[in-house]
Tab-separated table of C-alpha atoms in Angstrom:
chain	number	residue	atom	x	y	z
R	108	MET	CA	-15.475	-58.243	90.907
R	109	ASP	CA	-12.231	-60.091	91.334
R	110	GLN	CA	-13.539	-63.499	92.353
R	111	ARG	CA	-10.471	-65.025	93.791
R	112	LYS	CA	-9.849	-68.880	94.219
R	113	GLY	CA	-11.231	-70.743	97.050
R	114	ILE	CA	-8.730	-72.384	99.131
R	115	SER	CA	-9.777	-75.590	100.924
R	116	ARG	CA	-10.677	-75.135	104.765
R	117	ARG	CA	-10.167	-77.789	107.326
R	118	LEU	CA	-12.357	-80.720	107.429
R	119	PHE	CA	-15.737	-80.682	109.436
R	120	LEU	CA	-14.182	-82.493	112.559
R	121	GLN	CA	-11.220	-79.971	112.582
R	122	ARG	CA	-13.310	-76.972	112.485
R	123	ALA	CA	-16.546	-77.904	114.444
R	124	THR	CA	-15.383	-79.214	117.763
R	125	THR	CA	-17.570	-81.193	120.212
R	126	ILE	CA	-20.242	-79.265	121.652
R	127	GLY	CA	-19.781	-78.632	125.264
R	128	ALA	CA	-22.402	-78.530	128.101
R	129	ALA	CA	-23.712	-75.001	128.859
R	130	ALA	CA	-22.727	-73.797	132.499
R	131	ALA	CA	-24.962	-71.767	134.620
R	132	VAL	CA	-23.721	-68.549	136.038
R	133	PRO	CA	-26.825	-66.949	137.396
R	134	GLY	CA	-25.439	-63.915	139.148
R	135	LEU	CA	-23.270	-62.797	136.155
R	136	LEU	CA	-25.793	-63.589	133.733
R	137	ALA	CA	-28.306	-61.521	135.471
R	138	ALA	CA	-25.941	-58.465	135.167
R	139	CYS	CA	-25.241	-59.408	131.429
R	140	GLY	CA	-29.000	-59.350	130.559
R	141	SER	CA	-28.376	-62.739	128.531
R	142	GLY	CA	-28.871	-66.570	128.617
R	143	VAL	CA	-25.874	-68.820	129.352
R	144	GLU	CA	-23.123	-68.922	127.048
R	145	GLU	CA	-21.364	-72.533	126.042
R	146	GLY	CA	-18.632	-73.508	128.147
R	147	ALA	CA	-17.207	-76.706	129.621
R	148	ALA	CA	-15.820	-77.037	133.376
R	149	PRO	CA	-13.361	-74.164	134.075
R	150	THR	CA	-9.680	-74.741	133.683
R	151	ALA	CA	-6.689	-72.615	134.212
R	152	THR	CA	-4.646	-73.094	131.402
R	153	GLY	CA	-2.870	-70.468	129.594
R	154	GLY	CA	0.303	-69.846	127.452
R	155	THR	CA	2.839	-66.992	127.096
R	156	THR	CA	4.020	-66.733	123.452
R	157	PRO	CA	6.672	-64.598	121.880
R	158	ALA	CA	5.422	-63.060	118.848
R	159	GLY	CA	6.566	-65.149	115.774
R	160	THR	CA	6.536	-68.505	117.565
R	161	PRO	CA	4.032	-71.206	117.875
R	162	THR	CA	1.372	-71.021	120.650
R	163	GLY	CA	2.130	-73.207	123.635
R	164	ALA	CA	0.115	-73.596	126.637
R	165	ALA	CA	1.211	-73.865	130.199
R	166	THR	CA	-0.571	-74.710	133.284
R	167	THR	CA	-0.880	-71.571	135.749
R	168	PRO	CA	-3.167	-71.148	138.951
R	169	ALA	CA	-6.424	-69.187	138.025
R	170	ALA	CA	-6.462	-65.796	139.527
R	171	THR	CA	-8.928	-65.266	142.354
R	172	ALA	CA	-9.065	-61.466	142.920
R	173	SER	CA	-12.253	-59.705	142.840
R	174	VAL	CA	-13.113	-56.903	140.301
R	175	THR	CA	-12.512	-54.485	143.228
R	176	GLU	CA	-9.377	-55.873	144.144
R	177	THR	CA	-8.211	-56.060	140.464
R	178	ALA	CA	-8.890	-52.233	139.975
R	179	THR	CA	-6.812	-51.443	142.975
R	180	GLU	CA	-4.092	-53.909	142.824
R	181	THR	CA	-3.440	-54.996	139.283
R	182	GLY	CA	-0.019	-54.146	138.050
R	183	THR	CA	0.751	-54.075	134.291
R	184	GLU	CA	4.028	-53.506	132.719
R	185	SER	CA	6.334	-50.998	134.687
R	186	PRO	CA	5.348	-47.434	134.239
R	187	THR	CA	8.771	-46.751	133.177
R	188	ALA	CA	8.624	-49.158	130.072
R	189	ALA	CA	10.185	-47.510	127.138
R	190	ALA	CA	10.164	-48.146	123.555
R	191	GLY	CA	12.073	-51.235	122.631
R	192	GLU	CA	11.318	-53.079	125.788
R	193	PRO	CA	8.986	-56.223	125.513
R	194	LEU	CA	5.337	-55.748	125.525
R	195	LYS	CA	2.939	-58.041	127.149
R	196	ILE	CA	-0.332	-58.533	125.435
R	197	GLY	CA	-3.226	-60.718	126.641
R	198	LEU	CA	-5.209	-62.831	123.868
R	199	LEU	CA	-8.571	-64.101	125.460
R	200	ILE	CA	-10.188	-66.535	123.145
R	201	PRO	CA	-12.073	-69.676	123.198
R	202	THR	CA	-9.787	-72.885	122.239
R	203	GLY	CA	-12.682	-75.518	122.488
R	204	GLY	CA	-16.295	-75.862	121.827
R	205	VAL	CA	-18.491	-74.712	119.104
R	206	TYR	CA	-16.586	-71.284	118.615
R	207	ALA	CA	-13.075	-72.980	118.757
R	208	SER	CA	-12.588	-72.192	115.132
R	209	LEU	CA	-13.450	-68.382	115.912
R	210	GLY	CA	-10.846	-68.295	118.461
R	211	GLU	CA	-7.850	-70.107	116.007
R	212	ASP	CA	-8.899	-67.597	113.402
R	213	MET	CA	-8.569	-64.557	115.803
R	214	ARG	CA	-5.209	-65.918	117.168
R	215	ASN	CA	-3.901	-66.208	113.240
R	216	GLY	CA	-5.170	-62.997	112.263
R	217	PHE	CA	-3.156	-61.248	115.269
R	218	GLN	CA	-0.181	-63.387	114.619
R	219	LEU	CA	-0.017	-62.444	110.892
R	220	TYR	CA	0.113	-58.633	111.723
R	221	LEU	CA	2.927	-59.315	114.350
R	222	ASP	CA	4.937	-61.390	111.552
R	223	GLN	CA	4.534	-58.698	108.972
R	224	HIS	CA	5.965	-56.190	111.439
R	225	ASP	CA	8.899	-58.303	112.800
R	226	GLY	CA	6.963	-59.239	115.718
R	227	ALA	CA	6.687	-55.751	117.156
R	228	LEU	CA	3.891	-53.204	117.693
R	229	GLY	CA	4.740	-49.547	118.043
R	230	GLY	CA	8.540	-50.463	117.961
R	231	ARG	CA	8.305	-52.982	120.782
R	232	PRO	CA	8.779	-56.677	120.547
R	233	VAL	CA	5.421	-58.282	121.629
R	234	GLU	CA	4.942	-61.128	124.169
R	235	VAL	CA	1.432	-62.771	123.608
R	236	VAL	CA	-0.164	-64.355	126.685
R	237	GLU	CA	-3.207	-66.570	125.612
R	238	GLU	CA	-5.735	-67.637	127.917
R	239	ASP	CA	-8.975	-69.907	126.949
R	240	SER	CA	-12.068	-68.076	127.802
R	241	GLU	CA	-14.233	-71.223	126.837
R	242	ALA	CA	-16.868	-68.733	125.689
R	243	ASN	CA	-18.036	-68.836	129.320
R	244	PRO	CA	-18.515	-65.432	131.284
R	245	GLU	CA	-17.477	-66.964	134.573
R	246	VAL	CA	-14.327	-68.640	133.223
R	247	GLY	CA	-13.536	-65.686	130.986
R	248	LEU	CA	-13.648	-63.199	134.007
R	249	ARG	CA	-11.256	-65.528	135.958
R	250	LYS	CA	-9.029	-65.643	132.935
R	251	ALA	CA	-8.836	-61.901	132.585
R	252	GLN	CA	-8.207	-61.348	136.147
R	253	LYS	CA	-5.024	-63.735	135.865
R	254	LEU	CA	-3.764	-61.776	132.789
R	255	LEU	CA	-3.927	-58.638	134.772
R	256	ASN	CA	-2.992	-59.708	138.169
R	257	GLU	CA	-0.557	-62.617	137.400
R	258	ASP	CA	0.854	-61.933	133.893
R	259	ARG	CA	0.834	-58.170	134.360
R	260	VAL	CA	-0.246	-57.521	130.642
R	261	ALA	CA	-0.335	-54.118	129.291
R	262	MET	CA	-3.586	-54.641	127.348
R	263	VAL	CA	-5.746	-57.614	126.257
R	264	THR	CA	-7.462	-58.288	123.065
R	265	GLY	CA	-9.701	-61.157	121.716
R	266	ILE	CA	-13.063	-62.185	123.024
R	267	VAL	CA	-15.704	-64.173	121.066
R	268	SER	CA	-18.818	-64.094	123.229
R	269	SER	CA	-20.809	-61.107	123.983
R	270	ALA	CA	-21.654	-62.556	127.421
R	271	VAL	CA	-17.780	-62.807	128.127
R	272	ALA	CA	-17.400	-59.352	126.818
R	273	LEU	CA	-20.234	-57.793	129.303
R	274	GLY	CA	-18.905	-60.096	132.076
R	275	VAL	CA	-15.287	-58.604	131.974
R	276	ARG	CA	-16.356	-54.867	131.219
R	277	ASP	CA	-15.929	-53.654	134.747
R	278	LEU	CA	-12.658	-55.454	135.513
R	279	PHE	CA	-11.175	-53.490	132.629
R	280	HIS	CA	-12.807	-50.304	133.210
R	281	GLU	CA	-11.996	-50.042	136.879
R	282	ALA	CA	-8.460	-51.493	136.471
R	283	GLN	CA	-7.961	-48.743	133.517
R	284	VAL	CA	-6.384	-51.490	131.261
R	285	PRO	CA	-7.090	-51.209	127.525
R	286	LEU	CA	-9.438	-53.978	126.095
R	287	ILE	CA	-9.540	-54.211	122.299
R	288	ILE	CA	-12.431	-56.639	121.487
R	289	SER	CA	-11.861	-58.399	118.150
R	290	ASN	CA	-15.264	-60.178	117.737
R	291	ALA	CA	-17.873	-59.916	120.558
R	292	GLY	CA	-20.480	-57.602	119.417
R	293	ALA	CA	-22.712	-56.932	122.684
R	294	ASN	CA	-24.335	-53.646	121.912
R	295	ASP	CA	-24.087	-52.095	125.424
R	296	ILE	CA	-20.100	-52.586	125.243
R	297	THR	CA	-20.137	-49.303	123.026
R	298	ARG	CA	-23.389	-47.791	124.438
R	299	ALA	CA	-24.517	-47.749	128.071
R	300	ALA	CA	-21.581	-49.710	129.252
R	301	LYS	CA	-18.969	-48.056	127.210
R	302	SER	CA	-15.654	-47.327	128.848
R	303	PRO	CA	-12.643	-44.955	127.697
R	304	TYR	CA	-10.441	-48.199	128.094
R	305	ILE	CA	-12.448	-50.565	125.758
R	306	PHE	CA	-12.466	-50.452	121.906
R	307	ARG	CA	-13.898	-52.776	119.354
R	308	THR	CA	-12.502	-53.773	115.804
R	309	SER	CA	-15.387	-55.838	114.798
R	310	PHE	CA	-18.926	-54.911	114.879
R	311	SER	CA	-22.135	-54.344	117.295
R	312	ASN	CA	-24.767	-56.792	117.103
R	313	TRP	CA	-26.972	-54.140	116.132
R	314	GLN	CA	-24.849	-53.294	113.049
R	315	SER	CA	-24.665	-56.826	111.838
R	316	THR	CA	-28.294	-57.331	111.421
R	317	TYR	CA	-29.953	-53.868	110.908
R	318	SER	CA	-28.015	-53.725	107.708
R	319	LEU	CA	-30.037	-56.472	106.347
R	320	GLY	CA	-33.746	-55.543	107.223
R	321	GLN	CA	-34.583	-52.863	104.480
R	322	TRP	CA	-33.007	-55.187	101.775
R	323	ALA	CA	-34.874	-58.131	103.177
R	324	TYR	CA	-38.098	-56.310	102.794
R	325	ASP	CA	-37.491	-55.069	99.094
R	326	ASN	CA	-35.900	-58.375	97.910
R	327	VAL	CA	-37.126	-61.417	100.164
R	328	ALA	CA	-40.422	-61.195	101.760
R	329	GLN	CA	-42.646	-58.434	103.186
R	330	GLU	CA	-44.477	-60.475	105.898
R	331	GLY	CA	-43.986	-63.842	107.603
R	332	MET	CA	-40.473	-63.494	108.416
R	333	TYR	CA	-39.489	-66.300	110.882
R	334	VAL	CA	-36.575	-65.500	113.130
R	335	ILE	CA	-34.253	-67.937	114.893
R	336	ALA	CA	-31.001	-67.601	116.831
R	337	PRO	CA	-29.264	-69.319	119.947
R	338	ASP	CA	-30.507	-68.199	123.302
R	339	TYR	CA	-27.891	-66.023	124.581
R	340	ALA	CA	-26.812	-62.213	124.225
R	341	ALA	CA	-25.835	-62.046	120.848
R	342	GLY	CA	-28.783	-63.973	119.472
R	343	ALA	CA	-31.299	-61.846	121.261
R	344	GLU	CA	-29.560	-58.660	119.942
R	345	ASP	CA	-29.308	-59.878	116.360
R	346	ILE	CA	-33.127	-60.669	116.172
R	347	ALA	CA	-33.895	-57.257	117.759
R	348	ALA	CA	-31.800	-55.367	115.367
R	349	PHE	CA	-33.124	-57.203	112.348
R	350	ARG	CA	-36.781	-56.782	113.631
R	351	GLU	CA	-36.293	-53.166	114.240
R	352	SER	CA	-34.982	-52.567	110.596
R	353	PHE	CA	-37.328	-55.067	108.978
R	354	GLU	CA	-40.538	-53.604	110.673
R	355	ALA	CA	-39.385	-50.027	110.137
R	356	ALA	CA	-39.541	-50.986	106.377
R	357	GLY	CA	-43.046	-52.158	106.756
R	358	GLY	CA	-42.480	-55.836	107.110
R	359	THR	CA	-43.805	-58.183	109.809
R	360	VAL	CA	-42.084	-61.059	111.994
R	361	LEU	CA	-43.205	-64.137	113.351
R	362	THR	CA	-42.622	-65.473	116.742
R	363	GLY	CA	-39.355	-67.146	116.277
R	364	GLY	CA	-37.062	-69.849	118.027
R	365	LEU	CA	-34.476	-69.562	120.441
R	366	PRO	CA	-32.504	-72.837	120.654
R	367	PRO	CA	-30.147	-73.447	123.511
R	368	PHE	CA	-26.706	-72.232	122.886
R	369	GLY	CA	-23.878	-74.812	122.636
R	370	THR	CA	-25.983	-77.809	123.305
R	371	THR	CA	-28.514	-78.112	120.619
R	372	GLN	CA	-27.536	-80.711	117.970
R	373	ASP	CA	-30.773	-81.434	116.406
R	374	TYR	CA	-32.811	-78.464	115.148
R	375	GLN	CA	-35.747	-80.596	114.056
R	376	PRO	CA	-38.449	-79.232	116.279
R	377	PHE	CA	-37.512	-75.738	115.350
R	378	LEU	CA	-37.602	-76.665	111.644
R	379	SER	CA	-40.907	-78.286	112.051
R	380	GLU	CA	-42.290	-75.094	113.672
R	381	ILE	CA	-40.876	-72.858	110.551
R	382	GLY	CA	-42.730	-75.182	108.282
R	383	ASN	CA	-45.910	-75.118	110.150
R	384	ALA	CA	-45.877	-71.464	110.878
R	385	GLY	CA	-46.696	-69.946	107.452
R	386	ALA	CA	-43.510	-68.356	107.133
R	387	GLN	CA	-42.341	-66.572	103.901
R	388	ALA	CA	-38.742	-66.599	104.600
R	389	VAL	CA	-36.320	-67.394	107.495
R	390	PHE	CA	-33.579	-64.927	109.269
R	391	ALA	CA	-31.112	-66.909	111.301
R	392	PHE	CA	-28.023	-66.030	113.283
R	393	PHE	CA	-25.717	-68.955	113.895
R	394	ALA	CA	-21.809	-69.135	114.014
R	395	GLY	CA	-19.106	-71.781	114.233
R	396	GLY	CA	-20.242	-75.344	114.611
R	397	GLU	CA	-24.047	-74.244	115.036
R	398	ALA	CA	-23.681	-72.504	111.752
R	399	ILE	CA	-22.600	-75.860	110.068
R	400	THR	CA	-25.398	-77.942	111.650
R	401	PHE	CA	-28.205	-75.472	111.144
R	402	VAL	CA	-27.556	-75.053	107.444
R	403	GLN	CA	-26.987	-78.404	106.778
R	404	GLN	CA	-30.337	-79.516	108.719
R	405	TYR	CA	-32.296	-76.753	107.095
R	406	ARG	CA	-31.556	-78.173	103.725
R	407	ASP	CA	-31.897	-81.881	104.798
R	408	PHE	CA	-35.389	-80.891	106.183
R	409	GLY	CA	-36.393	-79.867	102.722
R	410	LEU	CA	-36.725	-76.077	103.597
R	411	LYS	CA	-34.146	-74.474	101.524
R	412	ASP	CA	-36.032	-74.853	98.191
R	413	THR	CA	-39.077	-73.481	99.496
R	414	LEU	CA	-38.268	-70.855	102.295
R	415	PRO	CA	-35.326	-68.350	101.597
R	416	LEU	CA	-32.725	-68.373	104.424
R	417	ILE	CA	-30.810	-65.102	105.185
R	418	GLY	CA	-28.927	-63.833	108.032
R	419	PRO	CA	-25.662	-62.200	109.072
R	420	GLY	CA	-22.671	-63.374	107.393
R	421	PHE	CA	-21.377	-65.586	110.169
R	422	LEU	CA	-23.865	-68.161	108.996
R	423	THR	CA	-21.876	-68.691	106.094
R	424	ASP	CA	-18.205	-67.579	107.124
R	425	GLU	CA	-15.346	-69.108	105.188
R	426	GLY	CA	-14.536	-70.961	108.279
R	427	VAL	CA	-17.598	-73.203	107.937
R	428	LEU	CA	-18.253	-73.235	104.040
R	429	GLU	CA	-16.351	-76.293	103.243
R	430	ALA	CA	-18.192	-78.262	105.855
R	431	GLN	CA	-21.631	-76.922	104.960
R	432	GLY	CA	-20.877	-77.759	101.261
R	433	ASP	CA	-23.736	-77.427	98.790
R	434	ALA	CA	-26.196	-76.792	101.566
R	435	ALA	CA	-24.911	-73.317	101.775
R	436	LEU	CA	-24.832	-72.646	97.959
R	437	GLY	CA	-27.104	-69.511	97.113
R	438	LEU	CA	-27.472	-68.140	100.685
R	439	ARG	CA	-27.449	-64.475	101.023
R	440	THR	CA	-26.000	-62.797	104.098
R	441	SER	CA	-24.838	-59.241	105.150
R	442	LEU	CA	-21.347	-58.703	106.614
R	443	HIS	CA	-18.531	-56.177	106.775
R	444	TYR	CA	-15.959	-58.539	105.025
R	445	THR	CA	-15.471	-61.291	102.607
R	446	PRO	CA	-12.383	-62.515	101.026
R	447	LEU	CA	-13.566	-61.562	97.699
R	448	LEU	CA	-13.716	-57.875	98.253
R	449	ASP	CA	-12.009	-56.253	95.401
R	450	ASN	CA	-9.575	-53.671	96.720
R	451	PRO	CA	-5.670	-53.423	96.803
R	452	THR	CA	-5.318	-53.998	100.685
R	453	ASN	CA	-7.655	-56.939	100.733
R	454	SER	CA	-5.723	-58.425	97.782
R	455	ALA	CA	-2.571	-58.193	99.716
R	456	TYR	CA	-3.940	-59.545	102.702
R	457	VAL	CA	-5.737	-62.663	101.370
R	458	GLU	CA	-2.474	-63.537	99.514
R	459	ALA	CA	-0.306	-63.186	102.688
R	460	TYR	CA	-2.930	-65.081	104.778
R	461	GLU	CA	-3.062	-67.952	102.445
R	462	ALA	CA	0.657	-68.147	102.130
R	463	ALA	CA	1.012	-68.220	105.991
R	464	TYR	CA	-1.895	-70.668	106.841
R	465	GLY	CA	-2.923	-72.323	103.502
R	466	GLU	CA	-6.531	-71.473	103.696
R	467	GLN	CA	-8.624	-68.263	103.188
R	468	PRO	CA	-8.876	-65.644	105.888
R	469	THR	CA	-12.346	-65.123	107.643
R	470	VAL	CA	-14.053	-62.026	109.170
R	471	TYR	CA	-12.468	-63.294	112.397
R	472	THR	CA	-8.938	-63.016	111.121
R	473	VAL	CA	-9.338	-59.752	109.802
R	474	GLN	CA	-11.065	-58.200	113.098
R	475	SER	CA	-8.009	-59.468	114.891
R	476	TYR	CA	-5.541	-58.147	112.363
R	477	ASP	CA	-7.065	-54.897	112.540
R	478	ALA	CA	-6.770	-54.950	116.473
R	479	ALA	CA	-3.011	-55.435	116.036
R	480	GLN	CA	-3.016	-52.466	113.657
R	481	LEU	CA	-4.965	-50.247	115.974
R	482	ILE	CA	-2.479	-51.128	118.994
R	483	ASP	CA	0.491	-50.675	116.576
R	484	LEU	CA	-0.651	-47.094	115.267
R	485	ALA	CA	-1.520	-45.970	118.503
R	486	LEU	CA	1.600	-46.948	120.287
R	487	GLY	CA	3.544	-45.507	117.289
R	488	GLU	CA	2.153	-42.070	118.093
R	489	LEU	CA	3.552	-42.532	121.554
R	490	GLY	CA	6.972	-43.924	120.647
R	491	GLY	CA	5.838	-47.175	122.107
R	492	ASP	CA	5.504	-45.949	125.462
R	493	THR	CA	2.392	-47.320	127.565
R	494	ALA	CA	3.203	-45.542	130.774
R	495	ASP	CA	0.401	-42.946	130.287
R	496	VAL	CA	-2.737	-45.162	129.780
R	497	ASP	CA	-4.783	-42.033	129.264
R	498	ALA	CA	-2.635	-40.887	126.288
R	499	LEU	CA	-2.753	-44.401	124.877
R	500	VAL	CA	-6.486	-44.789	124.954
R	501	ASP	CA	-6.883	-41.281	123.426
R	502	ALA	CA	-4.459	-42.397	120.746
R	503	MET	CA	-6.959	-45.189	119.979
R	504	ALA	CA	-9.916	-43.302	120.049
R	505	ASN	CA	-8.644	-40.631	117.577
R	506	ILE	CA	-6.691	-42.900	115.411
R	507	GLY	CA	-9.359	-42.166	112.399
R	508	ALA	CA	-9.282	-44.458	109.405
R	509	LEU	CA	-7.541	-47.722	109.179
R	510	ASP	CA	-6.126	-49.335	106.042
R	511	SER	CA	-8.467	-52.552	106.585
R	512	PRO	CA	-8.835	-55.493	104.285
R	513	ARG	CA	-12.548	-54.839	104.846
R	514	GLY	CA	-12.618	-51.538	103.144
R	515	PRO	CA	-13.711	-48.409	104.696
R	516	PHE	CA	-12.993	-48.384	108.445
R	517	GLU	CA	-12.967	-45.490	110.908
R	518	MET	CA	-12.791	-45.718	114.613
R	519	ASP	CA	-15.663	-43.755	116.253
R	520	PRO	CA	-14.098	-41.701	118.688
R	521	VAL	CA	-17.100	-41.470	120.807
R	522	THR	CA	-18.431	-44.939	120.969
R	523	HIS	CA	-15.147	-46.939	120.316
R	524	ASN	CA	-17.032	-48.861	117.545
R	525	PRO	CA	-16.016	-49.199	114.013
R	526	ILE	CA	-17.767	-47.268	111.355
R	527	GLN	CA	-17.815	-49.461	108.389
R	528	ASN	CA	-19.531	-50.665	105.231
R	529	PHE	CA	-21.671	-53.902	105.227
R	530	TYR	CA	-22.083	-55.820	102.001
R	531	LEU	CA	-24.715	-58.194	100.670
R	532	ARG	CA	-23.051	-61.358	99.871
R	533	GLU	CA	-24.172	-64.732	98.087
R	534	VAL	CA	-22.413	-68.242	98.525
R	535	GLN	CA	-21.328	-69.070	94.898
R	536	GLU	CA	-19.017	-71.525	93.286
R	537	VAL	CA	-15.580	-69.945	92.987
R	538	ASP	CA	-12.823	-71.693	91.127
R	539	GLY	CA	-13.703	-74.962	92.513
R	540	GLY	CA	-14.775	-74.005	95.989
R	541	LEU	CA	-17.347	-72.072	97.724
R	542	GLY	CA	-16.901	-68.269	98.398
R	543	ASN	CA	-19.167	-65.363	99.627
R	544	ALA	CA	-19.410	-62.973	96.376
R	545	VAL	CA	-20.436	-59.435	96.790
R	546	LEU	CA	-23.722	-58.444	95.418
R	547	GLU	CA	-24.154	-54.891	96.808
R	548	ASP	CA	-22.556	-52.588	99.022
R	549	LEU	CA	-25.279	-51.808	101.481
R	550	GLY	CA	-23.254	-48.832	102.795
R	551	PRO	CA	-21.979	-47.623	106.071
R	552	PHE	CA	-23.948	-48.457	109.447
R	553	PRO	CA	-22.556	-46.402	112.176
R	554	ASP	CA	-23.783	-47.952	115.525
R	555	PRO	CA	-26.064	-45.129	117.110
R	556	GLY	CA	-24.472	-45.490	120.424
């Protein structure tokens, strides 16, 4: 295995921003079937950025059209847009809160692909219009409406939060505007709520944790598995998928914890419960700033040396490893990417990303990079023409395999979810830093749809 040098990440305060207050959105969240996602008071900031230039935010009014109005009145780029004319693409990501670093990585991954292709996709120069979703479904919906109604983008990519993805689903489906999700793993997006206009270059929440269950039963514990995740859509789905796989193997799961999302800074009550529950091991899903806090407190509470901690790879993603430090050393996770994957495409990608940004890529950068690649290849088949949206989404659905840094990747033409391999990883010391070394290829896990 080619264990590449670990590049130092940003300091903790640069990567894990201040936790914002959770915003209650009862009507929308009832439809999403999830708890409230993190987010501060809604704003209406956004930026229009020609490809290849730094992102700059400009204040614009928030869109107020309803989903129905958007479906009937939205205007994307001119139907006569031809190859060579600028292509507007919306980028909907969080720029603050516990998931700010994820949004930054997604921006960087998309931009790297553009920079490598002269700022063009499918032969057309790209203008990126960025909006801050705040990882909040109400704000995300409003910002998506703005992108469609005011900015008249041809398509949108990004989205970190499962609740945001579920909240904007009907908007894009009814408006018939392509949405390429480059993170949010809400299962229904490629199942009951799948749409011909919505694609994913990331994962389903089922994939990211079901892949770990059998291995955990065979290698970690067969009973007494305590499960914990933040109380929102992705947390609930991650726990459910791991439980499904672990129990199918013959394991037993203890009733676990659901800390409030975006506001929990002290996990002591949950760590005490773990210590008193008779647990043999712990499965945890956390990401971004929450992953830093939980992993550090798990070690500080004295549990790391007595109870194995496992989870999906977001728990120890490269974006949080430096801040976690030795608290993460030895933790084992499953994910569809690590910069230490040994394949030629990844070697070139890691080198290019480190040269551009001075740090290691993450799973979030790769997913966004591949979103740009998907758009590029599909548009290339159509000569860059976006006038026929049905032809565009058909090209995306049938694109087949992508040459991805993550290794095998194929777009499922039915679910529009990636068919990809998942890897068992372990945090190890790598050339003076920390990295997720590959222990085992767990194989492909197509979402059942």
